[in-house]
Coordinates of N, CA and C in Angstrom, one line a residue:
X162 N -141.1 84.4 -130.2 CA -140.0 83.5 -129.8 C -139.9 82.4 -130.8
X163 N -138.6 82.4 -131.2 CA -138.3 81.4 -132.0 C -138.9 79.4 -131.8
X164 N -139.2 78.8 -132.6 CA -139.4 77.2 -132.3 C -138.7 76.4 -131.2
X165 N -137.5 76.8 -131.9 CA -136.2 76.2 -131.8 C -135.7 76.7 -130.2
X166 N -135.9 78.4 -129.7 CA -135.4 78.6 -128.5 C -136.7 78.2 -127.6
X167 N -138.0 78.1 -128.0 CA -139.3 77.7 -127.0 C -138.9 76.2 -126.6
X168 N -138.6 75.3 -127.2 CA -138.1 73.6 -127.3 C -136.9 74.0 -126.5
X169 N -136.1 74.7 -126.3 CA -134.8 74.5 -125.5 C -135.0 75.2 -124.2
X170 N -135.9 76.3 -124.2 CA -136.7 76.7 -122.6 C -137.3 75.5 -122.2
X171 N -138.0 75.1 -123.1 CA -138.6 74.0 -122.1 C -138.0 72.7 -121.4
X172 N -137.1 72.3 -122.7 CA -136.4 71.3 -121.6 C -135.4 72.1 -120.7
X173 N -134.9 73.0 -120.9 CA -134.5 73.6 -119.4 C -135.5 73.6 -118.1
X174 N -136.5 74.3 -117.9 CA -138.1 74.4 -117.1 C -137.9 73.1 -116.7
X175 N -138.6 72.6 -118.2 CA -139.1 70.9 -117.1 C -137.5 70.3 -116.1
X176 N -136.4 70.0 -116.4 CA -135.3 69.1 -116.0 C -134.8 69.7 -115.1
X177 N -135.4 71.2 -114.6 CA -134.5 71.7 -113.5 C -134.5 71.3 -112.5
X178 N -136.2 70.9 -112.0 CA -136.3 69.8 -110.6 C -135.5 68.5 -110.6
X179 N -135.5 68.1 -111.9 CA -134.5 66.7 -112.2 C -132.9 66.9 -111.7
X180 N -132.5 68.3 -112.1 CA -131.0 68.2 -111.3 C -131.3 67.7 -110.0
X181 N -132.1 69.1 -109.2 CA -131.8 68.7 -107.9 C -132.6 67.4 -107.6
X182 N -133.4 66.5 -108.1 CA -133.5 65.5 -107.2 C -132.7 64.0 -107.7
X183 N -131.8 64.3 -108.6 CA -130.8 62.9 -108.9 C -129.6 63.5 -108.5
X184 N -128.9 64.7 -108.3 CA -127.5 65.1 -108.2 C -127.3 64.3 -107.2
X185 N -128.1 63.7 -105.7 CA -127.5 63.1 -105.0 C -127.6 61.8 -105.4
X186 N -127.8 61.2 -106.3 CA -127.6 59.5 -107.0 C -126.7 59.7 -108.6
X187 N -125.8 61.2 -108.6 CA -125.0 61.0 -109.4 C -123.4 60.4 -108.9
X188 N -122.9 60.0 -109.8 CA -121.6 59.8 -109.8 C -120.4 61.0 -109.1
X189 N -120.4 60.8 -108.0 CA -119.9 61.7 -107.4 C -118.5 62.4 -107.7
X190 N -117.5 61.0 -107.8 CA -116.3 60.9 -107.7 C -116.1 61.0 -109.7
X191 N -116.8 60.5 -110.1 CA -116.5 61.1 -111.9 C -116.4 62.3 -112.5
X192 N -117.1 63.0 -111.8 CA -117.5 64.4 -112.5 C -117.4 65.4 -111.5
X193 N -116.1 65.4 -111.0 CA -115.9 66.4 -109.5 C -114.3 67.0 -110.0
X194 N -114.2 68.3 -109.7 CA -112.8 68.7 -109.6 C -112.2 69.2 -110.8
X195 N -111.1 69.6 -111.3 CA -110.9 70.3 -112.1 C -111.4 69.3 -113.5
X196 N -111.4 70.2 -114.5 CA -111.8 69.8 -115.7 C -111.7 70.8 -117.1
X197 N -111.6 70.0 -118.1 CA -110.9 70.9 -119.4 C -111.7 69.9 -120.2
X198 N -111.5 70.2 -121.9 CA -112.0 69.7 -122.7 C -112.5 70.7 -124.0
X199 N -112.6 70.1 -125.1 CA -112.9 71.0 -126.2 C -114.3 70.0 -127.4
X200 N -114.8 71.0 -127.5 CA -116.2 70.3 -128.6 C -115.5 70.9 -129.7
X201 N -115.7 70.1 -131.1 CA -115.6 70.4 -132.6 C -116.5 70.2 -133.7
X202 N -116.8 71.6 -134.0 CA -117.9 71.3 -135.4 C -117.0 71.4 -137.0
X203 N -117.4 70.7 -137.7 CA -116.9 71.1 -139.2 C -118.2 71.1 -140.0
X204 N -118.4 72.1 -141.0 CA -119.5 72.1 -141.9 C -118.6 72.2 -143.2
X205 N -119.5 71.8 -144.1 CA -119.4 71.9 -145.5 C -120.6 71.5 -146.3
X206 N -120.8 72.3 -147.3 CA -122.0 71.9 -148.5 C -121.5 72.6 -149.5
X207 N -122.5 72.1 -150.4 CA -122.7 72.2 -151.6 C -123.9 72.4 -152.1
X208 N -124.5 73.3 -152.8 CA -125.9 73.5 -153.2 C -125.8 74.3 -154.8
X209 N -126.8 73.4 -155.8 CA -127.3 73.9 -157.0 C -128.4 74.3 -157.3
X210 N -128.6 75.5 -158.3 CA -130.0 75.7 -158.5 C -130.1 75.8 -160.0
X211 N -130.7 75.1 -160.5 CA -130.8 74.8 -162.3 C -132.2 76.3 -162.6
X212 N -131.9 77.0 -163.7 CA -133.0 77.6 -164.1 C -134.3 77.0 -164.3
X213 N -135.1 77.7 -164.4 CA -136.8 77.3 -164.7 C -137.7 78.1 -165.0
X214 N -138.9 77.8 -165.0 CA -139.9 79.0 -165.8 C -139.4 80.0 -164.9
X215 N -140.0 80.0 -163.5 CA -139.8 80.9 -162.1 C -138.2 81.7 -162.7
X216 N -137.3 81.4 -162.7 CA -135.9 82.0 -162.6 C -135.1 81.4 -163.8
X217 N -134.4 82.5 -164.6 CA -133.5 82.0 -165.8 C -132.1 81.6 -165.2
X218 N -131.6 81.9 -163.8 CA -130.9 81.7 -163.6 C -130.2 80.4 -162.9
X219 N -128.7 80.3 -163.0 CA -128.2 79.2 -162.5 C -127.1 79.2 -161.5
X220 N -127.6 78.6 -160.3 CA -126.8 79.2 -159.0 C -126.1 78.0 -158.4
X221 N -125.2 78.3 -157.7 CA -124.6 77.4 -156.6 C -124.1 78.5 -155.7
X222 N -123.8 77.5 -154.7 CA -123.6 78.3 -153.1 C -122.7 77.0 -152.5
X223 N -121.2 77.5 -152.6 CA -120.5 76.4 -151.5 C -120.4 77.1 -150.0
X224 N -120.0 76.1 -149.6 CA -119.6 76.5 -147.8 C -119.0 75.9 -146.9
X225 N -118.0 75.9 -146.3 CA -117.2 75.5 -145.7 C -116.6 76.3 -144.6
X226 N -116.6 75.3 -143.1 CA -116.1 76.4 -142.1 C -115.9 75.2 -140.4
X227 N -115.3 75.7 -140.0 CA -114.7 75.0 -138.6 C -115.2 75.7 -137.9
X228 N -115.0 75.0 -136.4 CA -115.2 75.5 -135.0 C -114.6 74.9 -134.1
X229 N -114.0 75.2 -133.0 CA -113.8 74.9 -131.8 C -114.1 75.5 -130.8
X230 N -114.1 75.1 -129.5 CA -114.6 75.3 -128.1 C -114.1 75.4 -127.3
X231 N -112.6 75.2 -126.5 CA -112.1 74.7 -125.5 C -112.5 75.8 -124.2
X232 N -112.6 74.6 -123.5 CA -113.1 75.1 -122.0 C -111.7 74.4 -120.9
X233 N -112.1 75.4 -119.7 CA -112.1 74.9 -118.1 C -112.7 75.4 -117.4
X234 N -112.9 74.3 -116.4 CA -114.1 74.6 -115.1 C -113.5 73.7 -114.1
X235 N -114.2 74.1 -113.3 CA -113.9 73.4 -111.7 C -115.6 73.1 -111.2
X236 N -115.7 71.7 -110.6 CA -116.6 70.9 -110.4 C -116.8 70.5 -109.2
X237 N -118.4 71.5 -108.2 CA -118.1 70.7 -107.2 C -119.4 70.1 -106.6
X238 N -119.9 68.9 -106.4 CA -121.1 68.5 -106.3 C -121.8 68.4 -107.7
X239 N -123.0 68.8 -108.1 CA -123.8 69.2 -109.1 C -122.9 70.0 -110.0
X240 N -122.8 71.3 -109.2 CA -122.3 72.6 -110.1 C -121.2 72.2 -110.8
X241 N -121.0 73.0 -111.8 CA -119.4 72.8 -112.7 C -119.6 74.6 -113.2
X242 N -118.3 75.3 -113.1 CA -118.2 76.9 -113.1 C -117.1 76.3 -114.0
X243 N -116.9 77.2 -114.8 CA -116.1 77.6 -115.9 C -116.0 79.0 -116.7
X244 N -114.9 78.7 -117.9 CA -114.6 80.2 -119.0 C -114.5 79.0 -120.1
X245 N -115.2 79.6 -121.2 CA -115.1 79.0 -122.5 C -114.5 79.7 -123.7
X246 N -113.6 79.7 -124.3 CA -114.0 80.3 -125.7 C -114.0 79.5 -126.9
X247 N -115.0 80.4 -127.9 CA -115.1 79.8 -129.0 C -114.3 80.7 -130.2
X248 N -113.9 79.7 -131.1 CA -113.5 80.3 -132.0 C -114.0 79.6 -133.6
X249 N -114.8 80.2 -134.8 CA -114.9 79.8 -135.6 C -114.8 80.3 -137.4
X250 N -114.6 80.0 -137.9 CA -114.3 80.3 -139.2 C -114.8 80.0 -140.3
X251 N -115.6 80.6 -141.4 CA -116.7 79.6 -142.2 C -116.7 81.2 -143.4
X252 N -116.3 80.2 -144.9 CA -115.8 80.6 -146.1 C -117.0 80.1 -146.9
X253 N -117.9 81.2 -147.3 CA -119.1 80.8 -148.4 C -118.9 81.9 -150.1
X254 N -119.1 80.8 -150.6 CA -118.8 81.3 -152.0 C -120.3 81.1 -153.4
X255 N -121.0 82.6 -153.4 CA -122.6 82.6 -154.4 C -122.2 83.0 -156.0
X256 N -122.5 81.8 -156.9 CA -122.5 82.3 -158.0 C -124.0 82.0 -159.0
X257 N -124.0 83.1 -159.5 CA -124.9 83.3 -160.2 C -124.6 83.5 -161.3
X258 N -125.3 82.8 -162.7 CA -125.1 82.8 -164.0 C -126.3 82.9 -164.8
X259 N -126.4 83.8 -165.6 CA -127.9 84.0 -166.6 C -127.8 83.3 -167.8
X260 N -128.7 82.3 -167.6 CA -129.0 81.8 -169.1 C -129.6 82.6 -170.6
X261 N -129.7 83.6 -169.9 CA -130.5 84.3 -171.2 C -129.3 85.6 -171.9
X262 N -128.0 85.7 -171.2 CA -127.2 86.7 -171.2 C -126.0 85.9 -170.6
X263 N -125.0 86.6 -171.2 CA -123.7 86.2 -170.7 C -122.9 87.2 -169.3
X264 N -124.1 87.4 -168.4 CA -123.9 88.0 -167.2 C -123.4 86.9 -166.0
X265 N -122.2 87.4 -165.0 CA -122.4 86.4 -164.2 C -122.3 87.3 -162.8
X266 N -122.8 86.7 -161.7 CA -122.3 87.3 -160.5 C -121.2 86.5 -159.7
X267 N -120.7 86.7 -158.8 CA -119.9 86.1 -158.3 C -120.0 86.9 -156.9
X268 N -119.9 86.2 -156.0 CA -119.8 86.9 -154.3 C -119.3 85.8 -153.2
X269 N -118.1 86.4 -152.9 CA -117.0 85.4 -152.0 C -117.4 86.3 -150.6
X270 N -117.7 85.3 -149.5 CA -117.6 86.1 -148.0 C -116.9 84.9 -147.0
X271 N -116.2 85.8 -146.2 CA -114.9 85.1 -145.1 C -115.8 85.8 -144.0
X272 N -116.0 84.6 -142.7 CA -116.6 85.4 -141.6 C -116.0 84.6 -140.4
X273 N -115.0 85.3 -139.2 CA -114.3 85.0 -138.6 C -115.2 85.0 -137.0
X274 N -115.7 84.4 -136.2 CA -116.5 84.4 -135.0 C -115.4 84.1 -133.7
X275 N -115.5 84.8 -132.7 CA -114.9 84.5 -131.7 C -115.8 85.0 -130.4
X276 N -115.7 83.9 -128.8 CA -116.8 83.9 -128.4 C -116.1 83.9 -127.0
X277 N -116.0 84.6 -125.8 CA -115.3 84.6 -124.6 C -116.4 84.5 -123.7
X278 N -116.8 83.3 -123.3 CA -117.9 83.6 -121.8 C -118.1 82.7 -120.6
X279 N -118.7 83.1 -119.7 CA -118.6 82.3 -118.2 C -119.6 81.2 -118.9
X280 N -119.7 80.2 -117.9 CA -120.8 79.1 -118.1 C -120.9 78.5 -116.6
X281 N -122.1 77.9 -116.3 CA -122.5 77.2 -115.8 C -123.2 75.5 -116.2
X282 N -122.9 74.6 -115.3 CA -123.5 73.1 -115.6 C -124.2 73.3 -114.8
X283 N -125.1 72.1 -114.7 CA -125.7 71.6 -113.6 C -125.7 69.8 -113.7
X284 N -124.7 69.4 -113.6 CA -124.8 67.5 -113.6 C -125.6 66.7 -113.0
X285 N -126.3 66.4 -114.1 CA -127.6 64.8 -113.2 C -127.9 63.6 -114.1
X286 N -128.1 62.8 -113.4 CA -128.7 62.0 -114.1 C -127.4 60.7 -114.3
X287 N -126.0 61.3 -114.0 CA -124.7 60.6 -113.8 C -124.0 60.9 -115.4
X288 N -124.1 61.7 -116.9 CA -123.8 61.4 -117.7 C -124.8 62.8 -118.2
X289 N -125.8 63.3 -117.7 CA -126.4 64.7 -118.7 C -126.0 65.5 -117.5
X290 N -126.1 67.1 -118.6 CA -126.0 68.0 -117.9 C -126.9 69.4 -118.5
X291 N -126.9 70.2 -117.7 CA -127.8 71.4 -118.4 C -126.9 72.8 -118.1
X292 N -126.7 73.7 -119.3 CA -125.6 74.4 -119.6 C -125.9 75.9 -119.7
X293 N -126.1 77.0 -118.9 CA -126.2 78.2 -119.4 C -125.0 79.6 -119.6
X294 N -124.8 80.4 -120.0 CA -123.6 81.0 -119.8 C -124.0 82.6 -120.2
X295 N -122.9 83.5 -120.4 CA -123.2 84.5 -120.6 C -121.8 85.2 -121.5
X296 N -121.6 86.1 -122.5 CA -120.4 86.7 -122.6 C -120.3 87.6 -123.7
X297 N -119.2 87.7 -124.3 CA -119.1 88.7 -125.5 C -118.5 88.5 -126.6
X298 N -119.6 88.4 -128.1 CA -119.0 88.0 -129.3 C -118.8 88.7 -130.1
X299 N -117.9 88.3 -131.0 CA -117.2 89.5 -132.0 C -117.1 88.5 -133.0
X300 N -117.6 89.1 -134.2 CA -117.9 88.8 -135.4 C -117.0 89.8 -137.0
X301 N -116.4 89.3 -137.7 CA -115.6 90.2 -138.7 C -116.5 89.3 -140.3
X302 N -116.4 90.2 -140.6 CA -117.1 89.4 -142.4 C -116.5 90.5 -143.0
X303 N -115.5 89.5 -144.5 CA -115.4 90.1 -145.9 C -116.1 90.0 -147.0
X304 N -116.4 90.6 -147.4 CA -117.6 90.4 -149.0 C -116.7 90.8 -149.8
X305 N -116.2 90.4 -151.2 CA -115.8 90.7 -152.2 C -116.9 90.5 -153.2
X306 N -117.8 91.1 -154.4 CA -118.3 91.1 -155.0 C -118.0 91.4 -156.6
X307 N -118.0 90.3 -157.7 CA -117.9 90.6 -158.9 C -119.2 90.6 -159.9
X308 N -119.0 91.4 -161.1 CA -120.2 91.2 -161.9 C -119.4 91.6 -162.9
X309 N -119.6 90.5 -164.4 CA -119.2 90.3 -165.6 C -119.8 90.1 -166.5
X310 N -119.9 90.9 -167.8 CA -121.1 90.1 -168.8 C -119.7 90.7 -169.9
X311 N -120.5 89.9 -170.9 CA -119.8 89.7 -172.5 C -120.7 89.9 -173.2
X312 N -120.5 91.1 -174.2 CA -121.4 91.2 -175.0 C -120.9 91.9 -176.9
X313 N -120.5 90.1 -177.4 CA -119.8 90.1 -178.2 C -118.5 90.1 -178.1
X314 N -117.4 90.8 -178.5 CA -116.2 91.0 -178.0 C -115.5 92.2 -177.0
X315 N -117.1 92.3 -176.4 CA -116.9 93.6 -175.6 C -117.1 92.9 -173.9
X316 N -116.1 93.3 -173.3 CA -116.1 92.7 -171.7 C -116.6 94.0 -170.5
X317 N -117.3 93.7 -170.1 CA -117.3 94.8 -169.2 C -117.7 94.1 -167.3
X318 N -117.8 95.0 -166.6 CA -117.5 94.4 -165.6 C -117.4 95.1 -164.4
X319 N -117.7 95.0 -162.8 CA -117.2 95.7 -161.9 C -117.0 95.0 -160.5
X320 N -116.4 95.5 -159.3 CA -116.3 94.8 -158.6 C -116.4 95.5 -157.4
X321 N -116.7 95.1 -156.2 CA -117.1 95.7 -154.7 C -116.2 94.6 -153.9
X322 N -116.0 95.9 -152.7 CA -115.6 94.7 -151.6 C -115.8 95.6 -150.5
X323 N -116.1 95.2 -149.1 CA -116.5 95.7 -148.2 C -116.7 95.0 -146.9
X324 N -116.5 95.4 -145.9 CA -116.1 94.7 -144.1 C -117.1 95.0 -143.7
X325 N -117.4 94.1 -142.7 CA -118.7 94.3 -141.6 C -118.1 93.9 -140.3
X326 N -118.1 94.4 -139.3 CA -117.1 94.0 -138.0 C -117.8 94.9 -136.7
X327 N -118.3 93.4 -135.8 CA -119.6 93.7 -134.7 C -119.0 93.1 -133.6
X328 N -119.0 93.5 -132.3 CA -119.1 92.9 -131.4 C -120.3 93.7 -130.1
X329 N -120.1 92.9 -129.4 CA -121.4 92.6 -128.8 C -121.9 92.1 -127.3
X330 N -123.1 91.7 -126.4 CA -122.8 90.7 -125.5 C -123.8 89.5 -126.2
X331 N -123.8 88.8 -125.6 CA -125.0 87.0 -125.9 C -124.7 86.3 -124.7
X332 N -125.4 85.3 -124.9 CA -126.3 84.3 -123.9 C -125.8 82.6 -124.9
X333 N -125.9 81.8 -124.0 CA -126.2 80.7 -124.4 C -127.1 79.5 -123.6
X334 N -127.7 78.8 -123.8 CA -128.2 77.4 -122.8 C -128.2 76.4 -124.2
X335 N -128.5 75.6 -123.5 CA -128.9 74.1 -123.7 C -128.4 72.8 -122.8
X336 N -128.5 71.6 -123.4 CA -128.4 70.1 -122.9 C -127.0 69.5 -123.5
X337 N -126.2 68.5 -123.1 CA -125.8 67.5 -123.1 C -125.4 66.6 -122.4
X338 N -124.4 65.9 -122.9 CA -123.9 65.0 -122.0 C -122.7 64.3 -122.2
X339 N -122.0 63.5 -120.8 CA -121.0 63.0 -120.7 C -120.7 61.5 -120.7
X340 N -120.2 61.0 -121.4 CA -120.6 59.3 -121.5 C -118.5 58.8 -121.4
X341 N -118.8 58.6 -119.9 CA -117.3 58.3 -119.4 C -116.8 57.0 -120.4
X342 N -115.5 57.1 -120.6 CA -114.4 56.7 -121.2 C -113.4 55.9 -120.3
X343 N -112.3 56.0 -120.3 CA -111.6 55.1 -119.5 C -110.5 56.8 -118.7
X344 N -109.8 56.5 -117.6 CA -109.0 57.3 -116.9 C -109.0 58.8 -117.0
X345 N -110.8 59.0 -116.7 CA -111.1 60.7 -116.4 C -111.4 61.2 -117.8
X346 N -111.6 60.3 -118.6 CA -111.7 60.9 -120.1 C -113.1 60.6 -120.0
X347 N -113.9 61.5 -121.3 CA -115.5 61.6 -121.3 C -115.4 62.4 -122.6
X348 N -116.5 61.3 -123.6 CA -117.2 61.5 -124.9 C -118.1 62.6 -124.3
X349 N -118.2 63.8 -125.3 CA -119.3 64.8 -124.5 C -119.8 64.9 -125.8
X350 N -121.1 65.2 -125.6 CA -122.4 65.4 -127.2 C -123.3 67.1 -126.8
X351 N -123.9 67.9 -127.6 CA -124.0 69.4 -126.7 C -125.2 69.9 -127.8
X352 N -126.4 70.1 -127.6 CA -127.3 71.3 -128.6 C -127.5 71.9 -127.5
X353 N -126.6 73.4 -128.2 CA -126.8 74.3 -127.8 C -127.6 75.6 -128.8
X354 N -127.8 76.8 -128.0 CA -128.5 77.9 -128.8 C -128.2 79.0 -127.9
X355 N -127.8 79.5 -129.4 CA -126.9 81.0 -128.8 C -127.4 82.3 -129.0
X356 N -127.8 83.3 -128.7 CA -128.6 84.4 -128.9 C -127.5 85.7 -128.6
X357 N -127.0 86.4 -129.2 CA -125.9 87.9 -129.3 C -126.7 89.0 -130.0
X358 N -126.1 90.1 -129.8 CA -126.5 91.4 -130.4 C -125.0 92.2 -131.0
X359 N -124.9 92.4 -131.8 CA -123.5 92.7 -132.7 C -123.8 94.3 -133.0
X360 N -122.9 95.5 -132.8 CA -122.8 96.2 -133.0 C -121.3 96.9 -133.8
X361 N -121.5 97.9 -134.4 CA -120.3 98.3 -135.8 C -119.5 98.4 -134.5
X362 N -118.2 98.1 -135.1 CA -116.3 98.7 -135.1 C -116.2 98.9 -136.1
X363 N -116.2 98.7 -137.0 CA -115.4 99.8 -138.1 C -115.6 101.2 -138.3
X364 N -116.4 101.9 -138.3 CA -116.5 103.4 -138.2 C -116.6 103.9 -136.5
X365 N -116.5 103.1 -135.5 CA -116.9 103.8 -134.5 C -116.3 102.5 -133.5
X366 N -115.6 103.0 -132.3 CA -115.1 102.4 -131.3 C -116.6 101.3 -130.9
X367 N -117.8 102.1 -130.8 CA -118.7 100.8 -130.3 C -119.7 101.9 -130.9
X368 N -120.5 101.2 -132.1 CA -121.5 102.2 -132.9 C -122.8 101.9 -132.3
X369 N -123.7 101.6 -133.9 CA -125.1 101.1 -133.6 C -125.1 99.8 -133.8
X370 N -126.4 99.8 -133.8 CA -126.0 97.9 -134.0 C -126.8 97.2 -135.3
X371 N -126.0 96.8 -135.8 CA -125.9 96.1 -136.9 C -126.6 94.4 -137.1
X372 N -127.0 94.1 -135.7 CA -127.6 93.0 -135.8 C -128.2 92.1 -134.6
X373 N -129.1 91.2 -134.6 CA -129.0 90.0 -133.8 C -128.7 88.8 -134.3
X374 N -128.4 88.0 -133.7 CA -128.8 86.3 -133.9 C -128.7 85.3 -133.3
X375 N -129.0 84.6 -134.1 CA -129.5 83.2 -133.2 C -128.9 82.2 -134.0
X376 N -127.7 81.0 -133.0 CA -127.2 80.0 -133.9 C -127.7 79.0 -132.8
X377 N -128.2 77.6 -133.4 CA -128.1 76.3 -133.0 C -127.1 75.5 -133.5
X378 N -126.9 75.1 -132.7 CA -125.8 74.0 -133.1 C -125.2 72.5 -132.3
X379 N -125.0 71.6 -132.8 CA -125.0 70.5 -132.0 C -123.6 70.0 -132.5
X380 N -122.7 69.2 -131.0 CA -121.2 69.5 -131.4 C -121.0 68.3 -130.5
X381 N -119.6 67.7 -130.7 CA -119.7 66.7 -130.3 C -117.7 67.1 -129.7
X382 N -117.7 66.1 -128.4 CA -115.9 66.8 -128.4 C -115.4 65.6 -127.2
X383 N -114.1 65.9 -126.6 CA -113.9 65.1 -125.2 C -113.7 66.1 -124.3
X384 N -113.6 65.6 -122.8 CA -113.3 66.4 -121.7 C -112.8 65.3 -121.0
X385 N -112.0 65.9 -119.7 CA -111.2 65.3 -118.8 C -111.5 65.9 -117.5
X386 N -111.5 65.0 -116.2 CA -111.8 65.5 -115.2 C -110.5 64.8 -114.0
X387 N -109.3 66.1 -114.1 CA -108.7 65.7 -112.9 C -109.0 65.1 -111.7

């Protein structure tokens, strides 16, 4: 078992007696009744690798990609039931260049994520909550691949491109929290950890399976509680 999912079992374990014995000294009338809201991540980097004895070559790796979340649930007591989906989008671009040859690589991938599933809260503490769910992810990736060298006035060169497209079921849990605002509005903060199993669509209505994984992620959004 991963670090990262052993640390997020356990603050689940330990804080579960903590729901039930603050939910009756939470805020009753804040966090009751219907409810909506959306968390948003943006990533982007940048990364270089200079040649060296180890490696003649010279790399970068950009990256750039969005997410959103939007939910509703209905809240009663402790409990909060809901349907979530996610949708995300994240564009990474690898180039490699040889110092010792006028070879280059080039490799563009587009990977489109979309995420439909139930969830459960459990509210304590007046402002945290503890989050598990369950559902089904589908995942699409394009790879476009080039390779070019020059050798003199001679160019040569070839190119690949190829789809990967999985869906699947997964899990989620973790922690956050709700830090009220003014008129039913609430600053919400969230590390979560998500665990799916992705199997082919492209050659086959529902194939073999092509993968698992595991994302962490910590997101920050608002929510409203009619």
């Amino acid at each position: 078992m991963k670090p990262a999912l052993r640390i997020t079992l356990g603050v689940l374990i330990t804080a579960t007696p903590l729901v039930f014995s603050t939910a009756a000294h939470a805020r009753r009338g804040d966090r009751e009744g219907l409810n909506f809201g959306s968390s948003v991540r943006i990533m982007d980097s940048d990364d270089r690798g200079e040649s060296s004895s180890i490696s003649s070559n010279n790399t970068r790796t950009k990256s750039a990609g969005q997410a959103f979340s939007p939910y509703v649930g209905y809240a009663f007591g402790p409990l909060n039931l809901g349907l979530m989906l996610n949708i995300e989008n994240k564009y990474e671009e690898f180039t490699e260049t040889s110092t010792l040859s006028n070879q280059r690589l080039s490799r563009d991938a587009t990977t489109t994520s979309k995420t439909v599933s139930l969830f459960s809260r459990f509210n304590f503490g007046k402002i945290m909550f503890l989050e598990a769910g369950a559902g089904v992810y589908s995942q699409n990736t394009s790879v476009h691949t080039e390779i070019r060298s020059m050798n003199g006035e001679t160019f040569s060169g070839s190119s690949n491109d190829y789809k990967v497209q999985g869906i699947g079921p997964g899990y989620h849990m973790g922690v956050g929290m709700e830090l009220p605002a003014a008129n039913g509005f609430f600053f919400t903060g969230s590390y979560m950890v998500h665990n799916y199993m992705l199997r082919d669509t492209v050659h086959s209505s529902y194939g073999s399976v092509i993968g698992s994984q595991q994302k962490r992620e910590l997101s920050f959004g608002i929510a409203y509680y009619n």
